[in-house]
Amino acid sequence: SSELTQDPAVSVALGQTVRITCQGDSLRSYYASWYQQKPGQAPVLVIYGKNNRPSGIPVRFSGSSSGNTASLAITGAQAEDEADYYCNSRDSSGNHWVFGGGTKLTVL
Amino acid sequence: QVQLQESGPGLVKPSETLSLTCTLSGGSISNYYWTWIRQPPGKGLEWIGYVYYTGSTNYSPSLKSRVTMLIDTSKNQFSLKLSSVTAADTAVYYCARADYGSGSYYMDVWGKGTTVTVSS
C-alpha cells in the first residue's frame, strides 16, 4: 500500500466543483504535486507546490494543503477533466518520492 | 520544445536485466532530476528513482537492490537498468524531467512511455 492515500473513485456533475484528496504523514512537512492521466496517455502535471499551475493548465485547477491532507480542486468541472489523478510527494522518511494510489474522476 | 523519448527492448526474459534509455531533445540536461516511473497494466504510477545531472542517484527503497541509473550528459541521455526481472516488472515505463520549486519536486515533462513485458 502507498504512503499517500487517495480515494479510488470520485464523481462530479458537469460544471460543479470537486475536491480530490491525498493523505499522508509526509504532507505535514512537504507539498504535493498532482498529475492528470487520461487513458493511453502519459501523465500531465497540473499542480505543484503550494498552488502553482504550469503553463497551459486551466485556472479551474487549484491546490491546497492542510495538516496531513493535500487537495486538488476543480472548479466547474468539464467533460475533458474525466481522468485518473495522482498525487506525488516525499515518503515518510522524506528521502524518497512516492505516488498516491490514484483517483478515477468521473464527470456526470 | 523539450521532449523525452524512451527506447529499449519491449520483451525481456525472466531473471534477465531490463535496460531502457531516455533521450532528451530541445532542452538542457543540466540542473534537473531525470526520473523513471512505471505503471503496471491497470494499476497506478510507481516512482522508481532519479539520476541528477551530476550523476547522483536516489532510488525507491523497494527496488533499490535491483536498480541502476546512469546519465550521459554528452549524449543528452539517461538510462535505467533493472536486474533479475519477473512478471511483476511488466509495465509501461516512463521517463520524466523533475525540478524543485515552490516547495515541492514535480515532474513537468514526460516521455510517451514504453511497454516492457517480462515473459519467456
Coordinates of C-alpha atoms in Angstrom, one line a residue:
Chain A
S1 CA 0.0 0.0 0.0
S2 CA 1.1 3.6 -0.7
E3 CA 2.2 6.0 1.9
L4 CA -0.1 8.5 0.2
T5 CA -3.8 7.6 0.3
Q6 CA -6.3 8.6 -2.3
D7 CA -10.0 7.7 -2.7
P8 CA -10.2 5.2 -5.6
A9 CA -13.1 7.0 -7.3
V10 CA -14.9 10.3 -7.2
S11 CA -17.7 11.7 -9.4
V12 CA -18.9 15.2 -10.1
A13 CA -21.7 16.7 -12.1
L14 CA -20.7 18.7 -15.1
G15 CA -20.0 22.3 -14.1
Q16 CA -19.8 21.6 -10.4
T17 CA -16.8 21.7 -8.1
V18 CA -14.9 18.6 -7.0
R19 CA -12.1 18.1 -4.5
I20 CA -9.7 15.1 -4.8
T21 CA -7.7 14.4 -1.6
C22 CA -4.4 12.8 -0.8
Q23 CA -3.5 11.9 2.8
G24 CA -0.1 11.0 4.3
D25 CA 2.1 11.9 7.3
S26 CA 4.7 13.4 5.0
L27 CA 2.2 16.0 3.8
R28 CA 2.5 17.7 7.2
S29 CA 6.0 18.8 6.0
Y30 CA 6.0 18.7 2.2
Y31 CA 3.7 19.9 -0.6
A32 CA 2.3 17.5 -3.1
S33 CA 2.3 17.7 -6.9
W34 CA -0.7 16.5 -8.9
Y35 CA -0.9 14.7 -12.2
Q36 CA -3.8 14.0 -14.6
Q37 CA -3.7 10.9 -16.7
K38 CA -6.1 10.0 -19.5
P39 CA -6.4 6.5 -20.9
G40 CA -3.4 5.5 -23.1
Q41 CA -1.6 8.8 -22.4
A42 CA 1.3 9.9 -20.2
P43 CA 0.6 11.8 -17.0
V44 CA 0.4 15.6 -17.2
L45 CA 1.5 17.9 -14.3
V46 CA -1.5 20.1 -13.2
I47 CA -0.5 21.5 -9.8
Y48 CA 2.8 21.7 -7.8
G49 CA 4.0 23.4 -4.7
K50 CA 1.6 25.5 -2.6
N51 CA -0.7 26.2 -5.5
N52 CA 1.2 26.5 -8.8
R53 CA -0.2 25.7 -12.2
P54 CA 2.1 25.0 -15.1
S55 CA 1.6 27.0 -18.3
G56 CA -1.4 25.7 -20.2
I57 CA -3.3 24.3 -17.2
P58 CA -6.7 25.9 -16.9
V59 CA -7.4 28.1 -13.9
R60 CA -10.2 25.8 -12.7
F61 CA -7.5 23.6 -11.3
S62 CA -6.2 24.6 -7.9
G63 CA -4.3 23.0 -5.0
S64 CA -4.3 23.4 -1.2
S65 CA -2.9 21.7 1.8
S66 CA -3.9 21.3 5.5
G67 CA -2.4 19.1 8.1
N68 CA -1.8 15.7 6.6
T69 CA -4.0 16.3 3.6
A70 CA -3.3 17.8 0.2
S71 CA -6.2 18.6 -2.1
L72 CA -6.8 19.2 -5.8
A73 CA -9.9 21.2 -6.6
I74 CA -11.6 21.5 -10.0
T75 CA -14.0 24.4 -10.0
G76 CA -16.5 24.0 -12.8
A77 CA -15.6 20.5 -13.9
Q78 CA -15.6 19.9 -17.7
A79 CA -16.1 16.6 -19.5
E80 CA -12.5 16.7 -20.6
D81 CA -11.4 16.6 -16.9
E82 CA -12.5 13.0 -16.7
A83 CA -9.3 11.2 -15.9
D84 CA -7.2 9.5 -13.3
Y85 CA -5.4 11.9 -10.9
Y86 CA -2.3 11.1 -8.9
C87 CA -0.6 12.9 -6.1
N88 CA 3.2 12.7 -5.5
S89 CA 5.3 13.8 -2.6
R90 CA 8.0 12.6 -0.3
D91 CA 7.7 9.3 1.6
S92 CA 7.6 9.2 5.4
S93 CA 11.4 9.3 5.6
G94 CA 11.5 12.4 3.5
N95 CA 14.2 11.0 1.4
H96 CA 12.3 9.4 -1.5
W97 CA 9.3 10.2 -3.6
V98 CA 6.0 8.3 -3.7
F99 CA 2.8 8.4 -5.7
G100 CA -0.7 8.0 -4.2
G101 CA -2.8 5.2 -5.5
G102 CA -4.7 7.4 -7.8
T103 CA -8.3 8.7 -8.0
K104 CA -10.6 8.0 -11.0
L105 CA -12.7 11.1 -11.7
T106 CA -16.0 10.6 -13.5
V107 CA -17.8 13.7 -14.8
L108 CA -21.5 13.1 -14.9
Chain B
Q1 CA 10.0 22.3 -27.0
V2 CA 11.5 19.9 -24.5
Q3 CA 10.8 16.2 -25.4
L4 CA 11.7 12.9 -23.9
Q5 CA 11.8 9.6 -25.7
E6 CA 12.2 6.1 -24.1
S7 CA 13.8 3.3 -26.1
G8 CA 14.7 -0.3 -25.4
P9 CA 13.5 -3.9 -25.8
G10 CA 9.8 -4.5 -25.4
L11 CA 10.3 -8.1 -24.2
V12 CA 12.6 -9.3 -21.5
K13 CA 13.0 -12.8 -20.2
P14 CA 12.6 -13.6 -16.5
S15 CA 15.8 -13.3 -14.4
E16 CA 17.4 -11.1 -17.1
T17 CA 18.1 -7.3 -16.9
L18 CA 15.7 -4.7 -18.3
S19 CA 17.6 -1.8 -20.0
L20 CA 16.0 1.4 -21.1
T21 CA 17.3 4.7 -22.4
C22 CA 15.7 8.1 -22.4
T23 CA 16.8 10.7 -24.9
L24 CA 16.3 14.4 -24.3
S25 CA 15.7 16.9 -27.1
G26 CA 15.1 20.6 -27.2
G27 CA 16.4 21.4 -23.8
S28 CA 19.3 21.2 -21.3
I29 CA 20.1 18.2 -19.2
S30 CA 21.7 20.3 -16.5
N31 CA 20.1 21.2 -13.2
Y32 CA 17.3 18.7 -13.4
Y33 CA 16.4 15.3 -11.8
W34 CA 15.9 12.7 -14.5
T35 CA 13.3 10.3 -13.3
W36 CA 11.9 6.9 -14.1
I37 CA 8.3 5.9 -13.3
R38 CA 6.4 2.8 -14.2
Q39 CA 2.8 1.7 -14.4
P40 CA 1.8 -2.0 -14.4
P41 CA -1.2 -2.8 -16.5
G42 CA -4.4 -1.4 -15.0
K43 CA -2.6 -0.1 -11.9
G44 CA -1.2 3.1 -10.6
L45 CA 2.1 5.0 -11.0
E46 CA 5.2 3.9 -9.2
W47 CA 8.3 6.1 -8.7
I48 CA 11.4 4.1 -9.5
G49 CA 14.0 6.8 -8.9
Y50 CA 16.1 9.6 -10.4
V51 CA 19.5 10.4 -11.5
Y52 CA 20.6 14.0 -11.0
Y53 CA 22.6 15.7 -13.8
T54 CA 25.7 15.4 -11.6
G55 CA 25.2 11.6 -11.6
S56 CA 24.0 11.3 -8.0
T57 CA 21.0 8.9 -7.6
N58 CA 18.0 8.3 -5.4
Y59 CA 16.1 5.0 -5.8
S60 CA 12.9 3.7 -4.4
P61 CA 13.7 1.5 -1.3
S62 CA 11.5 -1.3 -2.7
L63 CA 13.6 -1.5 -5.9
K64 CA 17.0 -0.2 -4.8
S65 CA 18.7 -3.6 -4.8
R66 CA 17.9 -4.1 -8.5
V67 CA 18.1 -0.6 -10.0
T68 CA 21.0 1.3 -11.6
M69 CA 20.5 4.7 -13.2
L70 CA 23.2 6.5 -15.2
I71 CA 23.4 9.7 -17.1
D72 CA 25.4 10.7 -20.2
T73 CA 25.3 14.5 -20.5
S74 CA 27.3 14.4 -23.7
K75 CA 24.6 12.5 -25.4
N76 CA 21.6 14.1 -23.5
Q77 CA 20.6 10.6 -22.4
F78 CA 20.0 8.8 -19.2
S79 CA 19.3 5.1 -18.6
L80 CA 17.6 2.6 -16.3
K81 CA 18.7 -0.9 -15.6
L82 CA 16.5 -3.3 -13.6
S83 CA 18.0 -6.7 -12.8
S84 CA 16.5 -10.0 -12.1
V85 CA 13.2 -9.1 -13.6
T86 CA 10.0 -11.1 -13.0
A87 CA 6.5 -10.9 -14.4
A88 CA 5.7 -8.3 -11.7
D89 CA 8.1 -5.9 -13.6
T90 CA 5.8 -5.9 -16.6
A91 CA 4.7 -2.3 -17.0
V92 CA 4.7 0.9 -19.1
Y93 CA 8.0 2.7 -18.2
Y94 CA 8.1 6.5 -18.4
C95 CA 11.0 8.8 -18.2
A96 CA 10.4 12.3 -16.9
R97 CA 12.2 15.6 -16.1
A98 CA 11.8 16.7 -12.5
D99 CA 12.6 20.0 -10.9
Y100 CA 12.2 21.6 -7.5
G101 CA 10.2 24.8 -6.9
S102 CA 7.6 26.4 -4.7
G103 CA 8.2 23.8 -2.0
S104 CA 7.8 20.6 -4.0
Y105 CA 9.5 18.4 -6.5
Y106 CA 7.5 18.0 -9.7
M107 CA 7.7 16.1 -13.0
D108 CA 6.9 18.6 -15.7
V109 CA 8.0 16.8 -18.9
W110 CA 7.2 13.2 -19.6
G111 CA 8.0 10.8 -22.3
K112 CA 5.2 8.9 -24.0
G113 CA 6.1 5.7 -22.2
T114 CA 7.4 2.3 -23.4
T115 CA 5.8 -1.0 -22.7
V116 CA 8.1 -3.7 -21.3
T117 CA 6.8 -7.3 -20.9
V118 CA 8.6 -9.9 -18.9
S119 CA 8.0 -13.3 -20.4
S120 CA 9.9 -16.3 -21.6

